[in-house]
Short mmCIF file of C-alpha atoms and ligand atoms in Angstrom, two decimals:
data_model
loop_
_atom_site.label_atom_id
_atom_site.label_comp_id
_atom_site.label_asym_id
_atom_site.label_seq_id
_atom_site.Cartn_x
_atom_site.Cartn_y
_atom_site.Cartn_z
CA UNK A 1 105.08 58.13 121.69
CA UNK A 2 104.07 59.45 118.39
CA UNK A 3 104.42 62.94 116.94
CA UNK A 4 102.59 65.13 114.70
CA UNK A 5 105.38 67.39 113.02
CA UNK A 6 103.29 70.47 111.52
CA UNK A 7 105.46 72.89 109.32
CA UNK A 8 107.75 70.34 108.31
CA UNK A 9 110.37 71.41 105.71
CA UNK A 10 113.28 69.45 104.42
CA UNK A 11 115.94 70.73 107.00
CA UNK A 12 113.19 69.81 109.96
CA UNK A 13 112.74 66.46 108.61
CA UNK A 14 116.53 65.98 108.58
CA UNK A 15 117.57 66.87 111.64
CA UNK A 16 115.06 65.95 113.59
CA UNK A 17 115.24 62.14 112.12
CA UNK A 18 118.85 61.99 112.64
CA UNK A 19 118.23 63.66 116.50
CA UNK A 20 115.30 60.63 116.49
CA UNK A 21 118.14 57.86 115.86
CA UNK A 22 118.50 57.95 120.08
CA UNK A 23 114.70 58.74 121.00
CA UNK A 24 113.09 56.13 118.89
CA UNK A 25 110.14 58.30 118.87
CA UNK A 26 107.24 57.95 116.10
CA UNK A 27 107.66 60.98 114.18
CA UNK A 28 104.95 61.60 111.45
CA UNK A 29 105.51 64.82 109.29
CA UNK A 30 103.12 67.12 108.00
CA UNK A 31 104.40 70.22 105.43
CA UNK A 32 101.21 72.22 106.34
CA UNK A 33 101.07 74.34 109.58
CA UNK A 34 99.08 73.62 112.14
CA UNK A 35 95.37 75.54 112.38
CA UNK A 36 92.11 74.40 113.57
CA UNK A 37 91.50 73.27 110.31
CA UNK A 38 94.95 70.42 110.17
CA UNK A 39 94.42 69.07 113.75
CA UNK A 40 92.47 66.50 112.50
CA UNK A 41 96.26 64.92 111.45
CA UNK A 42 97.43 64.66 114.67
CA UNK A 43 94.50 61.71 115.62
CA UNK A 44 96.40 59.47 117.43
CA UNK A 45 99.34 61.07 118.23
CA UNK A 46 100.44 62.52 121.57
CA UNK A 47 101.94 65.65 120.91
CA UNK A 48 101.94 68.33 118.03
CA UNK A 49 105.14 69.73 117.29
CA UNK A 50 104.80 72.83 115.52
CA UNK A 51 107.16 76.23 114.54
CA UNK A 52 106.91 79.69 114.58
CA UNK A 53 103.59 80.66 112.11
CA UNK A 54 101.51 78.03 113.41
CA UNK A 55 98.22 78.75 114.98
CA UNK A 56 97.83 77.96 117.96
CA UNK A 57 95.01 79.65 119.24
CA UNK A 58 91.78 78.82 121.43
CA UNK A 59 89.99 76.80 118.95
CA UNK A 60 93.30 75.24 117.50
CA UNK A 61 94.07 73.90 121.55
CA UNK A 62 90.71 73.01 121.68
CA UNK A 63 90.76 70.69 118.98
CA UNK A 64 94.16 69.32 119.80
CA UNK A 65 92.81 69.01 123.78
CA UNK A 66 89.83 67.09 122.30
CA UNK A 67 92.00 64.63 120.39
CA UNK A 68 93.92 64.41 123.69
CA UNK A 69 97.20 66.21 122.71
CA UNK A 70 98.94 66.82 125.70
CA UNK A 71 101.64 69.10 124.86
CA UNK A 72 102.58 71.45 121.78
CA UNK A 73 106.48 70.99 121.40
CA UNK A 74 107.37 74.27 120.03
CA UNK A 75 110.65 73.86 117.48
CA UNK A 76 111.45 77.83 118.03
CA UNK A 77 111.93 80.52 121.06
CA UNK A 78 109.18 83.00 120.73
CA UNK A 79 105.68 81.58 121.64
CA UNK A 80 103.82 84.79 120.91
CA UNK A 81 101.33 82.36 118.10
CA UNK A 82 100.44 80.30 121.16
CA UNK A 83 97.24 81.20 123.23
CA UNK A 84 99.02 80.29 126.72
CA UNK A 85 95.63 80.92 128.65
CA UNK A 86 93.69 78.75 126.48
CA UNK A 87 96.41 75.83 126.89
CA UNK A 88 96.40 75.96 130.62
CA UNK A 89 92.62 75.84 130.75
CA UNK A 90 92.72 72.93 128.00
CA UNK A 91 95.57 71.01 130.02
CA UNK A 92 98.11 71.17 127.02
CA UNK A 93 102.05 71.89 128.25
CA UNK A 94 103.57 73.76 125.96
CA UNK A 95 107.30 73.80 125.65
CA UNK A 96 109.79 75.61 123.35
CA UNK A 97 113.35 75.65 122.50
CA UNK A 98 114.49 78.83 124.29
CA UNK A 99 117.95 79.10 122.92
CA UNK A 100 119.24 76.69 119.94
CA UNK A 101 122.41 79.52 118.39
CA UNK A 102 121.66 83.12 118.77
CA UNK A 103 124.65 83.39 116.61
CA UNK A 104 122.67 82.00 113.85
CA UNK A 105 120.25 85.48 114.33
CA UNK A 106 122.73 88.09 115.39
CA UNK A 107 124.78 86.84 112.16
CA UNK A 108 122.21 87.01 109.91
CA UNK A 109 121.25 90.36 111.27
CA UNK A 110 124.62 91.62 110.24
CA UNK A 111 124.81 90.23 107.14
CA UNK A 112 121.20 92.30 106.04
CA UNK A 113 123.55 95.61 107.95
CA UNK A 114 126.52 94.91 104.98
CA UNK A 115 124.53 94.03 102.50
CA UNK A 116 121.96 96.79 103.01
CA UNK A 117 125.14 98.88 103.21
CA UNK A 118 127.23 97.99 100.43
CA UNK A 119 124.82 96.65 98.41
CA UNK A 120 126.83 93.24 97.52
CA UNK A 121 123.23 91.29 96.48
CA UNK A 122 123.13 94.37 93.82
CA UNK A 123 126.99 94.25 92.90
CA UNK A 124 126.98 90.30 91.90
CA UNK A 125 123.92 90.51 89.65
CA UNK A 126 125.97 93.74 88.39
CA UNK A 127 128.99 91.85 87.69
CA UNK A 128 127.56 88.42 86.60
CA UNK A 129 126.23 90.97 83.37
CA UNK A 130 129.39 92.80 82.41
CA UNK A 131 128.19 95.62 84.32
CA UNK A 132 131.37 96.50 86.53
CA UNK A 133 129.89 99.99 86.92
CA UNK A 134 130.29 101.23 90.75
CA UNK A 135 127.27 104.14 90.41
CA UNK A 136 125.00 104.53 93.34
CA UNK A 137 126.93 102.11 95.01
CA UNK A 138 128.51 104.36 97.89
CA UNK A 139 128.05 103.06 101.24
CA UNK A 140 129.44 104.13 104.47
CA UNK A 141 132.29 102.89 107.68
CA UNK A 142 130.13 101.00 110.05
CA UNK A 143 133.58 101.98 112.53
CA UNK A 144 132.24 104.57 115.08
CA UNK A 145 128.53 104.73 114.02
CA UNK A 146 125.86 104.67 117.04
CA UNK A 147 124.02 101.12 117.05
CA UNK A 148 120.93 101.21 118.86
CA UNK A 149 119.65 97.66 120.34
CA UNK A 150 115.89 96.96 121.55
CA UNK A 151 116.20 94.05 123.87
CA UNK A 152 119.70 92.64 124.89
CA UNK A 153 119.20 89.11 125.30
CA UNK A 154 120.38 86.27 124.11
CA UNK A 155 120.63 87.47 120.32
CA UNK A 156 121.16 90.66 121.30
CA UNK A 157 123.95 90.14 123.11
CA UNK A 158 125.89 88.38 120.23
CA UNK A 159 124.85 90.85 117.95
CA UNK A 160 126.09 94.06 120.57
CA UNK A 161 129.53 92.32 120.48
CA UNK A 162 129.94 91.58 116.83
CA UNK A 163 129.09 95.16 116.52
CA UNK A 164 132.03 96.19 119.07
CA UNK A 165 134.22 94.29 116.56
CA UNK A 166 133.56 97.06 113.84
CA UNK A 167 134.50 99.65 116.53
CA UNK A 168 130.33 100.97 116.65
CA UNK A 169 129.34 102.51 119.60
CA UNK A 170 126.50 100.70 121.52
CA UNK A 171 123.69 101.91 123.14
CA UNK A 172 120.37 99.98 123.77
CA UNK A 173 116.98 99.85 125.77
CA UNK A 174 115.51 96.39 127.75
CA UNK A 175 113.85 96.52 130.84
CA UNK A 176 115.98 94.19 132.52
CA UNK A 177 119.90 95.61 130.74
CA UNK A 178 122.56 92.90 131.22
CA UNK A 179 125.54 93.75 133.79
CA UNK A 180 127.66 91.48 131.92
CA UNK A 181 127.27 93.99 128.70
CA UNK A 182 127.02 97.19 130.54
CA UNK A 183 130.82 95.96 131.48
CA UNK A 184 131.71 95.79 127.61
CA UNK A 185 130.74 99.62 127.20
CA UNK A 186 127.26 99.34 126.17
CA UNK A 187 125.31 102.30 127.31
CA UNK A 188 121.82 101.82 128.69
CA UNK A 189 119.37 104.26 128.06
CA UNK A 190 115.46 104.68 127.69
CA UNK A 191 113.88 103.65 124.43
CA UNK A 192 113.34 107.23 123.06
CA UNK A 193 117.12 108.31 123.55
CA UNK A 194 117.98 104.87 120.97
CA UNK A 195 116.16 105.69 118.33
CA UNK A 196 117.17 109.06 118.80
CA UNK A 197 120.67 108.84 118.98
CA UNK A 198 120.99 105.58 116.59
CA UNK A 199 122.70 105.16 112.92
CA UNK A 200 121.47 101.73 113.18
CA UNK A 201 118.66 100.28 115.18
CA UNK A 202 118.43 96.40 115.69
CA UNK A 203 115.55 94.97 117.04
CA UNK A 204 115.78 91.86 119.55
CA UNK A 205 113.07 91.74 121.88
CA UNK A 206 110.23 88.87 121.79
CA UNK A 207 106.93 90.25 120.59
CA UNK A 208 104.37 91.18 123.81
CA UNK A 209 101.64 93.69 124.08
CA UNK A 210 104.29 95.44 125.27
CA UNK A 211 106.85 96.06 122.28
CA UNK A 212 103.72 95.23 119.25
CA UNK A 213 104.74 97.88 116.89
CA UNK A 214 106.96 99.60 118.53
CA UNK A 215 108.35 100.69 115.24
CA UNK A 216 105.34 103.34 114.32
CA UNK A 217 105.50 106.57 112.75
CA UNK A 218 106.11 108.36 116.46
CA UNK A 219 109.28 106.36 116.53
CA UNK A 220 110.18 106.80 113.33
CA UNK A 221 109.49 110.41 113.46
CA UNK A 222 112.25 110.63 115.98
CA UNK A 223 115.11 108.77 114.18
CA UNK A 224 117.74 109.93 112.73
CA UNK A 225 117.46 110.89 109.13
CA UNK A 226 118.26 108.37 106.65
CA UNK A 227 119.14 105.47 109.68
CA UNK A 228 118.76 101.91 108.76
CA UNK A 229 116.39 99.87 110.54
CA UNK A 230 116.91 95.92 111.28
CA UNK A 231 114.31 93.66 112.19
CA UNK A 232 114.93 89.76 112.63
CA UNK A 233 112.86 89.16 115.71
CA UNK A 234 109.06 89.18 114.92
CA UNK A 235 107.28 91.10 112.03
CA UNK A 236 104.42 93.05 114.15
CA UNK A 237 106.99 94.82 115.94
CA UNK A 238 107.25 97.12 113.07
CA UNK A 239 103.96 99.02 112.00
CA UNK A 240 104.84 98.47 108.07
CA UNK A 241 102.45 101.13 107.09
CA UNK A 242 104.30 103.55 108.94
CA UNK A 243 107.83 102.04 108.13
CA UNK A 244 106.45 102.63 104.39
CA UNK A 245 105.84 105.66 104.79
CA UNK A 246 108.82 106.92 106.37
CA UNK A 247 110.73 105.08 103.67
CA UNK A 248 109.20 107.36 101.20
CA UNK A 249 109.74 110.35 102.85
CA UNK A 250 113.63 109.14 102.96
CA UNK A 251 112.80 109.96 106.44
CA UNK A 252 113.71 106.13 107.02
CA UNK A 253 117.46 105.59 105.05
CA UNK A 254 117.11 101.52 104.70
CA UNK A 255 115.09 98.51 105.94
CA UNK A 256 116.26 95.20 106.55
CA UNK A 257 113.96 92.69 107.97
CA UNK A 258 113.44 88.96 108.19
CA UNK A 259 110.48 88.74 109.44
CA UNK A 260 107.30 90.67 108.19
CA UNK A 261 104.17 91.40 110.23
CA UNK A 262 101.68 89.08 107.67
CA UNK A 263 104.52 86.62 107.17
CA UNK A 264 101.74 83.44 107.96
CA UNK A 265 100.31 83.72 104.33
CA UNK A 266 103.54 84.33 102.98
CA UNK A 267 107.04 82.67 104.43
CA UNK A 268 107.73 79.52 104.13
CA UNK A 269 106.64 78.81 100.83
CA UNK A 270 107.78 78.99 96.96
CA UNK A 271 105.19 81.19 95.61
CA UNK A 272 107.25 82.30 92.34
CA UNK A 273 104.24 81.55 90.47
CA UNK A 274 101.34 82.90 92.30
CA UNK A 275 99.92 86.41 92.52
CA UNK A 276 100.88 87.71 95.95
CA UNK A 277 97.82 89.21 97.38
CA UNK A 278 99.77 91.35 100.01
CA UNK A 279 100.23 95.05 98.45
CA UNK A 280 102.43 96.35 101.47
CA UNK A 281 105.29 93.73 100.84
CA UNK A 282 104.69 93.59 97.05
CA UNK A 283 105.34 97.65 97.65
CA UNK A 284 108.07 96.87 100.52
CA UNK A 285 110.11 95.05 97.41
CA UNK A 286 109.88 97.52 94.99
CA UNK A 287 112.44 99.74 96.87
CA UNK A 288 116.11 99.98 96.62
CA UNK A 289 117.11 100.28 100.15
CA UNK A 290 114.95 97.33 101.46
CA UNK A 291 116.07 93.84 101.64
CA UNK A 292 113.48 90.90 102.63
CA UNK A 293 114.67 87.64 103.51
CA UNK A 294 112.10 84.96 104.70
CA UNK A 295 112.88 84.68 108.12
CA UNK A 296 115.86 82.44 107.05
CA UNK A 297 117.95 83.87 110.30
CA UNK A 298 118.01 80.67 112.47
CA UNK A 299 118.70 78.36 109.44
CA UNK A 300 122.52 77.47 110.10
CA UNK A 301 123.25 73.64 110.54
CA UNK A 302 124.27 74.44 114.60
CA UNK A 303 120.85 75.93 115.19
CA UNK A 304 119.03 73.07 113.47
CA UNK A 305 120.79 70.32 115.38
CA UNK A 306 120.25 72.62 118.77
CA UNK A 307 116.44 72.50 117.59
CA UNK A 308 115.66 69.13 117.41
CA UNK A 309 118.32 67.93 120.51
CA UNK A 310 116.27 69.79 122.30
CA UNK A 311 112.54 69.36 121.20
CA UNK A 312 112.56 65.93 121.44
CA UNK A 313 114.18 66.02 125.36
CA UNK A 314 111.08 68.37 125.63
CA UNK A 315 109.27 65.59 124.34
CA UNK A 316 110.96 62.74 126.56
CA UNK A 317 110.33 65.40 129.69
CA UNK A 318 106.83 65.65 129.16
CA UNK A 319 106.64 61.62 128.82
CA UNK A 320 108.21 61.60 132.42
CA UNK A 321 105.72 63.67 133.42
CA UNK A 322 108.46 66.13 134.57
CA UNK A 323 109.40 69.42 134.96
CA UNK A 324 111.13 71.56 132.17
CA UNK A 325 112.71 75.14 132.58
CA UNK A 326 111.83 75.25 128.32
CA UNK A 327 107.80 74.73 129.41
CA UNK A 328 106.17 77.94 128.70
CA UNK A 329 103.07 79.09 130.57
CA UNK A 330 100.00 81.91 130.74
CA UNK A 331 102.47 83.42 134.00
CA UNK A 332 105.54 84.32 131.90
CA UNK A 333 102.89 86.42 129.41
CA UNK A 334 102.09 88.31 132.92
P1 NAD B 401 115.73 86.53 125.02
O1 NAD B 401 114.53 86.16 125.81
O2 NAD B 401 117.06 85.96 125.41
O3 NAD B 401 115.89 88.12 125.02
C1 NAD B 401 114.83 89.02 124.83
C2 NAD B 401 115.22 90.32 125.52
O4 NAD B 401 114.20 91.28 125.24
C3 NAD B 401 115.31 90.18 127.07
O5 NAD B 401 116.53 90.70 127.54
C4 NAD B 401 114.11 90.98 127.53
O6 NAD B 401 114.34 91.62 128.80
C5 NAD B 401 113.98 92.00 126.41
N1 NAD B 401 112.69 92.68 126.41
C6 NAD B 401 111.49 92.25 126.88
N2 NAD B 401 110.57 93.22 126.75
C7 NAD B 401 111.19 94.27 126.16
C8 NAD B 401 110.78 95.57 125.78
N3 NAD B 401 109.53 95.98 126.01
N4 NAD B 401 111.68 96.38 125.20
C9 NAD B 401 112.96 95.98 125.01
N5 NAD B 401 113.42 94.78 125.36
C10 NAD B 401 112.54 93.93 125.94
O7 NAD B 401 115.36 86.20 123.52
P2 NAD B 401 116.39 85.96 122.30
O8 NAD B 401 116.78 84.53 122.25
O9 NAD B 401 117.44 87.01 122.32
O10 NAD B 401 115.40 86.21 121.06
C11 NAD B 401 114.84 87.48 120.78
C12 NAD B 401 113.76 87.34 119.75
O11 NAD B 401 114.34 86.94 118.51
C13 NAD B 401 112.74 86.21 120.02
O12 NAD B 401 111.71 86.66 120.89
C14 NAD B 401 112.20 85.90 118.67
O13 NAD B 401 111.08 86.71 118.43
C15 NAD B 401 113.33 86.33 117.72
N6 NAD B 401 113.91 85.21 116.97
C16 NAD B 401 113.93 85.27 115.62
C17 NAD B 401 114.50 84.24 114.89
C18 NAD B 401 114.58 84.28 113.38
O14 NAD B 401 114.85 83.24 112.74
N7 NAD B 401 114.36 85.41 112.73
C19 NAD B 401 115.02 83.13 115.54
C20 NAD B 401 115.02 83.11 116.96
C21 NAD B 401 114.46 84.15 117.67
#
C-alpha cells in the first residue's frame, strides 16, 4: 500500500516512520496540505493521509476519487474540513483518530489559564533583562472560581478534573452531560447559565453547525465582566470580531486560544519574515491579555505515538476491507 502524507511536519514524519517499522507500508511525505490543487501528488498511491487544515472538500474528493483514492486517513479527531457527503457519494472512507491523549489538550488548555493569569511568558522576558519589577503583574486564586465547560467529552473531561484539583467549581453545558462527571460535582446546566455564571469558560466541543460561533457578541454580552475565555478546540467557534470587540470594551478580561478561525493561511508555518495579511490576528496580538499559540495543544510525544499507532491500523483496516469504529461518515454530521 502506498501513502500520500499531506501536512507532513518533522514530528509526523517521525513518528509515523518509527509506527511504519511494523506496517511496512509505503509512506511518501508531502509538507504542503492537501487542496484540489496538491492531489495531483497522491498519483499512485492508495490513500491520502492528511491533518486538521487540509481541504477536503467536494472538488478536493473528487480529484482524489478520480485518481482512485479510496480512503482519507485523517491524523486528528475533528473532521469538520472534510465534506462527508461528498466522500460517500465519491466512495472515499474516511477515518480519523478519535482519541490519541486528551491530556495533551486539557493540559495545554491549562497552561494558556496560568499563563494568561500570572503572566509567566511576560515575567521571563522581564527577568532575562534585569527587569525584576512585579508591576501589572497581579493575578488572581484559580481556588473557588466558577469554570464553565462547553462540551464534556473526552478533553473536557480531563480538563473538568484538573480543574477540581485547584478546588474551582465546575459547571458546564453538552447535550449529552456525562454521569460519570455529574458524580465528581460538576453541575449541568443550559449554555446561557455557563457563560453567565463562569470566571473561566473552556471550550471543548467539535465544531458543527450547531456550536459555529457560539462565542458572538450575544454570548459575550452575557459574561461575566473581565472573565477569561479559552479556546483549544476549533477557531470558528469563536466569532473573533466580536471576541475583539468585547476585548476592547474590557467587557472580555483575557483570551487564550490555540486555534484561530482563519488558522489555514496561517498555522503551521514559520512566517517570521512575511507580511501577515490577516488584520484581526495581527490586532488579536497586539493586546496584553491575549495569548496565541498555534494550535500546538496535541503536540506531546504520547499523543504523537497515539496518532500514528492508530492511523496506520486505520490504514491496515481499510486494506481488509473492514469495519472501523474510527471511520467517519455523512450520518454522524446528522
Ligand atoms: P469528544 O467527541 O470526546 O467530545 C465532544 C463533546 O462535545 C461531546 O461530549 C459532545 O456531546 C459535545 N457537544 C456536541 N455538540 C455540542 C454542543 N452543541 N454544545 C456543547 N457540547 C457539545 O471530543 P474531544 O476528544 O473531547 O475533542 C473536542 C474537540 O477538541 C475536538 O472536536 C477538536 O475540535 C478539538 N481538538 C483540538 C486539538 C488541538 O490540538 N487544539 C486536538 C484534539 C482535539
Amino acid at each position: 500500500m502506498k501513502i500520500a502524507v499531506y501536512s507532513a511536519k518533522s514530528y509526523d514524519i517521525e513518528y509515523l516512520d518509527h509506527a511504519n517499522d511494523s506496517f511496512g507500508y509505503d509512506l511518501e511525505y508531502f509538507e504542503v496540505p492537501l487542496s484540489q490543487k496538491t492531489v495531483g501528488l497522491a498519483s499512485g498511491a492508495d490513500a491520502a493521509c492528511a491533518f486538521v487544515n487540509d481541504k477536503l472538500n467536494r472538488e478536493t474528493l473528487k480529484a482524489l476519487s478520480d485518481i482512485g483514492i479510496g480512503l482519507v486517513a485523517l491524523r486528528c479527531a475533528g473532521f469538520n474540513n472534510v465534506d462527508l457527503e461528498a466522500a460517500h457519494d465519491y466512495g472515499i472512507r474516511v477515518m480519523r483518530v478519535p482519541a490519541y491523549s486528551p491530556h495533551a489538550v486539557a493540559e495545554h488548555a491549562v497552561a494558556l489559564i496560568l499563563t494568561l493569569n500570572r503572566k509567566t511568558h511576560k515575567a521571563y522576558n522581564r527577568v532575562r533583562d534585569a527587569n525584576f519589577s512585579l508591576e501589572r503583574f497581579v493575578g488572581f486564586d484559580l481556588e473557588k472560581k466558577t469554570v464553565g465547560l462547553i462540551g464534556t467529552g473526552k478533553i473536557g473531561q480531563v480538563f473538568a478534573r484538573i480543574m477540581q484539583g485547584f478546588n474551582c467549581n465546575i459547571i458546564a453545558y453538552d447535550p449529552f452531560p456525562s454521569k460519570d462527571l455529574a458524580d465528581t460535582g460538576v453541575d449541568y446546566l443550559p449554555i446561557d447559565k455557563v457563560f453567565k455564571n463562569s470566571d473561566i469558560i473552556s471550550l471543548h466541543c467539535p465544531l458543527t453547525p450547531e456550536t459555529h460561533q457560539v462565542v458572538n457578541k450575544n454570548t459575550l454580552r452575557i459574561m461575566k465582566p473581565g472573565a477569561m475565555l479559552i479556546n483549544t478546540s476549533r477557531g470558528k467557534l469563536i466569532n473573533t470580531e466580536d471576541a475583539i470587540e468585547a476585548l476592547k470594551e474590557k467587557q472580555l478580561g483575557y483570551l487564550g486560544i490555540d486555534v484561530y478561525a482563519e488558522e489555514e493561511k496561517l498555522f503551521f508555518r514559520d512566517l517570521s519574515e512575511h507580511i501577515i495579511d490577516d488584520e484581526k490576528i495581527m490586532q488579536l496580538m497586539t493586546f496584553p491579555n491575549v495569548l496565541i499559540t498555534a494550535h500546538q495543544a496535541f503536540l506531546t510525544r504520547e499523543a504523537l505515538n497515539e496518532i500514528a499507532e492508530t492511523t496506520l491500523e486505520n490504514i491496515s483496516v481499510y486494506a481488509k476491507e473492514a469495519k472501523s469504529e474510527n471511520e467517519v461518515t455523512r450520518d454522524m454530521i446528522a
